[in-house]
mmCIF file of C-alpha atoms in Angstrom:
data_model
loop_
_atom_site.group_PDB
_atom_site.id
_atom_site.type_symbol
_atom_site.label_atom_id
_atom_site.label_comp_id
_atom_site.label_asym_id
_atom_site.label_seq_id
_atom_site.Cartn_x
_atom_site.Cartn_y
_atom_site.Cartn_z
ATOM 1 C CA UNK A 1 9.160 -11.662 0.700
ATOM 2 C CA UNK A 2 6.545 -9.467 -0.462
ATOM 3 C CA UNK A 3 4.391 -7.119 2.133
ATOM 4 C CA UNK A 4 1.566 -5.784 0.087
ATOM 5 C CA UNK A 5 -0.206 -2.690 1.617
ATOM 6 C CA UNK A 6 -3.970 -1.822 1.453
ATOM 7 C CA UNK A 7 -6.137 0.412 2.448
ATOM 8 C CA UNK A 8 -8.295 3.529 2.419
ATOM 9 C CA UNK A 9 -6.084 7.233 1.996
ATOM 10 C CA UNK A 10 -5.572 8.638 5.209
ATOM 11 C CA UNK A 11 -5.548 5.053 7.292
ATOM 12 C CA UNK A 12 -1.483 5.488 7.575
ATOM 13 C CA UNK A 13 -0.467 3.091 4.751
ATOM 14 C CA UNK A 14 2.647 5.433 3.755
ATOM 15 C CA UNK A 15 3.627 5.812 7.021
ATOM 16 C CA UNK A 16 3.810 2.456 8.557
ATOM 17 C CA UNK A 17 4.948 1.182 5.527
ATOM 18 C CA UNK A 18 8.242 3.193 5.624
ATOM 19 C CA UNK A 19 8.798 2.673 8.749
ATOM 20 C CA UNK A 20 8.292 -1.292 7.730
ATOM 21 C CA UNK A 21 10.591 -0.838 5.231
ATOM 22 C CA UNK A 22 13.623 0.947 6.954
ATOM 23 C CA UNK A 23 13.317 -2.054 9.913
ATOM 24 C CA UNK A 24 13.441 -4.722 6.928
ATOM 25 C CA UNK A 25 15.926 -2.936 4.775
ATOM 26 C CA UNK A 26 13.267 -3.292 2.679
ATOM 27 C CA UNK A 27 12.577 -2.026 -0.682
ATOM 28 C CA UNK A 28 9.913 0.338 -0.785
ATOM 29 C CA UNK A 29 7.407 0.723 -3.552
ATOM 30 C CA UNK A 30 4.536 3.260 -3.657
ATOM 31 C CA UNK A 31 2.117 3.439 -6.385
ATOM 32 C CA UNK A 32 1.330 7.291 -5.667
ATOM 33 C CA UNK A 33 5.024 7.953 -6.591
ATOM 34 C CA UNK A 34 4.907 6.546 -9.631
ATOM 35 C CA UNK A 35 1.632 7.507 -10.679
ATOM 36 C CA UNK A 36 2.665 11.405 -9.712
ATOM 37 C CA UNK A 37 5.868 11.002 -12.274
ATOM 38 C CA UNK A 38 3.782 9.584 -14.663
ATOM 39 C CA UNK A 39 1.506 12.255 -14.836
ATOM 40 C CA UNK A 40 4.064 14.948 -14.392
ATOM 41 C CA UNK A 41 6.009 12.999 -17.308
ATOM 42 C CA UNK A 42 6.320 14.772 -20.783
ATOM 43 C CA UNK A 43 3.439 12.002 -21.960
ATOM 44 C CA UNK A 44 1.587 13.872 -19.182
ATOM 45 C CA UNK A 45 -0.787 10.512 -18.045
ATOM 46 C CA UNK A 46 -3.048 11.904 -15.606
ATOM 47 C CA UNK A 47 -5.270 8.368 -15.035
ATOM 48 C CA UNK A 48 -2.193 6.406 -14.430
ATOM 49 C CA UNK A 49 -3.753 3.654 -12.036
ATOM 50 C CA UNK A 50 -2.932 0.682 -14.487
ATOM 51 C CA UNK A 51 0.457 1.889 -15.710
ATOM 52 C CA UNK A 52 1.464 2.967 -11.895
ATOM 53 C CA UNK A 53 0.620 -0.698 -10.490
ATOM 54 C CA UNK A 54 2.115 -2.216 -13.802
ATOM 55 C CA UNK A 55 5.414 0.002 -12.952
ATOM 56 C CA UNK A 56 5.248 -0.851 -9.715
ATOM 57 C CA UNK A 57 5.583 -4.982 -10.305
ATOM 58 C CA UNK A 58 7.924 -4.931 -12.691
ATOM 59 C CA UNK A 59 10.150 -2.664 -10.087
ATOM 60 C CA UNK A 60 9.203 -5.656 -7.158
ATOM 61 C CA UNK A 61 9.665 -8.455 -9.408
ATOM 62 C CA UNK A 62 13.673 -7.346 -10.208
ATOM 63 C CA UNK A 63 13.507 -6.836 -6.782
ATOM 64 C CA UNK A 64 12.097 -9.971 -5.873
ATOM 65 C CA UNK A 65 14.336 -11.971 -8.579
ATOM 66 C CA UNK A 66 17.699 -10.272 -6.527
ATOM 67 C CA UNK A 67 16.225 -11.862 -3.318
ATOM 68 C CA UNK A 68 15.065 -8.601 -1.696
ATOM 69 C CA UNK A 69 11.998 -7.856 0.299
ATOM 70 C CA UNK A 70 9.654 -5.380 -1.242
ATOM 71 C CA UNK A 71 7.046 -3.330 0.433
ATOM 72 C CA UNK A 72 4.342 -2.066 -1.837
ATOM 73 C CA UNK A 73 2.380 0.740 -0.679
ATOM 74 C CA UNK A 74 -0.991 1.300 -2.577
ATOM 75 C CA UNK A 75 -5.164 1.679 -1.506
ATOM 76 C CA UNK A 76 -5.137 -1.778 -3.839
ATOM 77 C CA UNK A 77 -8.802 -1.713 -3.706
ATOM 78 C CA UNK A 78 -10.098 -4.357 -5.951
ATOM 79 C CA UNK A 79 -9.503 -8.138 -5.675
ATOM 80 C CA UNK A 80 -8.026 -7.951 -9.320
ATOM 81 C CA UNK A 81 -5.059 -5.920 -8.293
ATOM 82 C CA UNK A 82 -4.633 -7.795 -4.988
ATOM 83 C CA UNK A 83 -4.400 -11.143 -6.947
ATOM 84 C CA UNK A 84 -1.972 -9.951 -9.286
ATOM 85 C CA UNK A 85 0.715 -9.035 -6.244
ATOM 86 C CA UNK A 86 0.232 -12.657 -4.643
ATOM 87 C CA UNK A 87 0.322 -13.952 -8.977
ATOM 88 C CA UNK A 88 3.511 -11.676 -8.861
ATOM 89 C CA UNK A 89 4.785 -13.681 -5.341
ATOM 90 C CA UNK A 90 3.994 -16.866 -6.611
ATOM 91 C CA UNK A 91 6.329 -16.217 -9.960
ATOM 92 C CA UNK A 92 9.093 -15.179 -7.581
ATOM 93 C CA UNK A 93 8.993 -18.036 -5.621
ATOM 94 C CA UNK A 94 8.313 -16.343 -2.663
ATOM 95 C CA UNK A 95 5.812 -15.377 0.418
ATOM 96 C CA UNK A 96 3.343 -12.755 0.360
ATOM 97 C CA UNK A 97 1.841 -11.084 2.999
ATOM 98 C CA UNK A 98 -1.162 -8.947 3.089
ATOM 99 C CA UNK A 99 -1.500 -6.005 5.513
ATOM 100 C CA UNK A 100 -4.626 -4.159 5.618
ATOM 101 C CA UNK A 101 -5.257 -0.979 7.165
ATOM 102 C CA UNK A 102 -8.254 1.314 8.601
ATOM 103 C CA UNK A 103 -9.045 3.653 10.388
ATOM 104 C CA UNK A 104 -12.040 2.600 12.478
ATOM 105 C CA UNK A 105 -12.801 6.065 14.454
ATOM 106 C CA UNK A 106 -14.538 8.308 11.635
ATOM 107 C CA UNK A 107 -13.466 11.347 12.878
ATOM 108 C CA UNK A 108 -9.638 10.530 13.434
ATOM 109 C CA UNK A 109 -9.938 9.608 9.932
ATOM 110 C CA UNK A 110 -11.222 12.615 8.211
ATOM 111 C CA UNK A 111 -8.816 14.695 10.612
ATOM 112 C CA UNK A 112 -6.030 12.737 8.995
ATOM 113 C CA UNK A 113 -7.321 13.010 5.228
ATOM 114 C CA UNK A 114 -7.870 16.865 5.876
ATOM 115 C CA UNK A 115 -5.014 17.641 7.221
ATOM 116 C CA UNK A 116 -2.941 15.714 4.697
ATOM 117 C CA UNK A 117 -0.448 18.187 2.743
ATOM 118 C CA UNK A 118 1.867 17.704 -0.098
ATOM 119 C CA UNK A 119 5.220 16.811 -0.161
ATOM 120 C CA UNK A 120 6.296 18.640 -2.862
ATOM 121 C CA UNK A 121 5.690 15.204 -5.153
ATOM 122 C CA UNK A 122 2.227 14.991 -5.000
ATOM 123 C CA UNK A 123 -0.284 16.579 -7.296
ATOM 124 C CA UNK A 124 -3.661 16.636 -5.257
ATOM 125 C CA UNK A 125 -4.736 14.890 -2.291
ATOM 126 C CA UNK A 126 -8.122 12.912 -1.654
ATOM 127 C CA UNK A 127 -10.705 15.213 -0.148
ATOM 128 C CA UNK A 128 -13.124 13.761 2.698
ATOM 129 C CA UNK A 129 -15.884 12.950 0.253
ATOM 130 C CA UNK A 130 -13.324 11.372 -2.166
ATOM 131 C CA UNK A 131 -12.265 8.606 0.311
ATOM 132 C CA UNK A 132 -15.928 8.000 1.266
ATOM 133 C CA UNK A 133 -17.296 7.438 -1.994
ATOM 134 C CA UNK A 134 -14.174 5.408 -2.989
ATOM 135 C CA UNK A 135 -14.727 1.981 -4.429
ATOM 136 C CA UNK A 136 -13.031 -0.511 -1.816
ATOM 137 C CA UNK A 137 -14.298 -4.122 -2.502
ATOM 138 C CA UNK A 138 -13.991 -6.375 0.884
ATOM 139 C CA UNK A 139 -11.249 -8.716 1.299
ATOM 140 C CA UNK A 140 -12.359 -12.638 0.783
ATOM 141 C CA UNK A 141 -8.858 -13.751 2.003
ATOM 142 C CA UNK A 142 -7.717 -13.041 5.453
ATOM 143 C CA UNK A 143 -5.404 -10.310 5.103
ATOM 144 C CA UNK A 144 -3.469 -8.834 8.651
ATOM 145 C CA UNK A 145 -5.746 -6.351 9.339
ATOM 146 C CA UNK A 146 -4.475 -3.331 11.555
ATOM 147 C CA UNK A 147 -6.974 -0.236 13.392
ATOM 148 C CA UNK A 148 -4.776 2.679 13.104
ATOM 149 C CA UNK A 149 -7.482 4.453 15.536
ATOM 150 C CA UNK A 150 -6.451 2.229 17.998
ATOM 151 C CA UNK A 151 -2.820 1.722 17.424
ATOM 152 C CA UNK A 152 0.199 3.795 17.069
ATOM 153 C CA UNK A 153 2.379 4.080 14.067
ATOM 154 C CA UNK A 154 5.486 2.421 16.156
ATOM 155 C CA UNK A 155 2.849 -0.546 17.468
ATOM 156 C CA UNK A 156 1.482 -0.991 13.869
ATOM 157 C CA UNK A 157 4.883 -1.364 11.887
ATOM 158 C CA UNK A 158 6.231 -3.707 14.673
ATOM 159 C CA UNK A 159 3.083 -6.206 14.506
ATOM 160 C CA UNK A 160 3.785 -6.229 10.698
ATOM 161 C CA UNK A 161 7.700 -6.980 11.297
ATOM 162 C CA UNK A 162 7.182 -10.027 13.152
ATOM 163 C CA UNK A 163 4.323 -11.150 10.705
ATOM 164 C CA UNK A 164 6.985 -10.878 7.958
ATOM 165 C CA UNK A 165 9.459 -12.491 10.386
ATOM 166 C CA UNK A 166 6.422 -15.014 11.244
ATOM 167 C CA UNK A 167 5.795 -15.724 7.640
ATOM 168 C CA UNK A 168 9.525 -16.412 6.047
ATOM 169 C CA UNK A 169 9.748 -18.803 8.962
ATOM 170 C CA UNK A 170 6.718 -21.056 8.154
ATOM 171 C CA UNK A 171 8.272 -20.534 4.311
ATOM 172 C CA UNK A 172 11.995 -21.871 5.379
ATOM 173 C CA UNK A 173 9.886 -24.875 6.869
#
């Protein structure tokens, strides 16, 4: 199966989604990773969006082909990029599921983006202003869609478990 993370920075995508992927034994893809070695790479690419999400489906579709689930962490903003995970699913032979995460309460949200830190791996983080003026096209497909404002971390990754669980059912059927 294939979980395919969205969202704005700051909404708790890299959290919950760890935390999905150490319940599933899951492997765990996140395009900020990837980008970050790209760019600190000797070839030095600093606007590594389409080479980070081209990286990163390659990496899920050996994982997909081995029969693993894959978690892929990324904003994936634009319908293009969302399309080509459930194009990637469909070639695998194998569910997708959509998870979708905000942050309803504005000022939770900007307390999380601002008090964001690196981990050592990451070059900058999204300022305030950055995340606001971020292009984030609406979904036209149902995705599950999670309020971090209103849930915790814990409640979060375990609604998302039993979606997965949920979804490879209805598949097996």
């Amino acid at each position: 199966m294939l979980v395919v993370f969205s969202g704005l920075p700051g909404t708790g995508k890299t959290t919950i989604a760890r935390r999905v992927s150490a319940t599933l034994g899951a492997v765990y893809l996140r395009i900020d990773t990837i980008e970050d070695a790209l760019a600190r790479s000797t070839l030095a690419i600093e606007q590594a969006e389409d080479a980070g999400y081209l990286a990163a489906h390659d990496l899920a579709a050996d994982n997909l082909a081995l029969g693993r689930t894959v978690v892929a962490d990324s904003v994936n903003a634009i319908a293009l990029t969302r399309a080509a995970w459930h194009r990637l699913a469909r070639e695998a032979g194998c569910p997708a599921l959509d998870v979708e995460l905000l942050c309803s309460d504005p000022a939770m949200h900007r307390a999380r983006v601002e008090a964001r830190h690196t981990d050592g791996t990451r070059r900058r983080q999204p300022t305030w202003e950055a995340v606001l003026t971020r292009y984030y096209e609406p979904w036209s497909d149902g995705p599950l869609t999670l309020d971090t404002a209103t849930l915790s971390a814990d409640a979060a990754a375990a609604r998302i478990v039993a979606a997965v669980a949920d979804a490879s059912q209805a598949a097996r059927a």
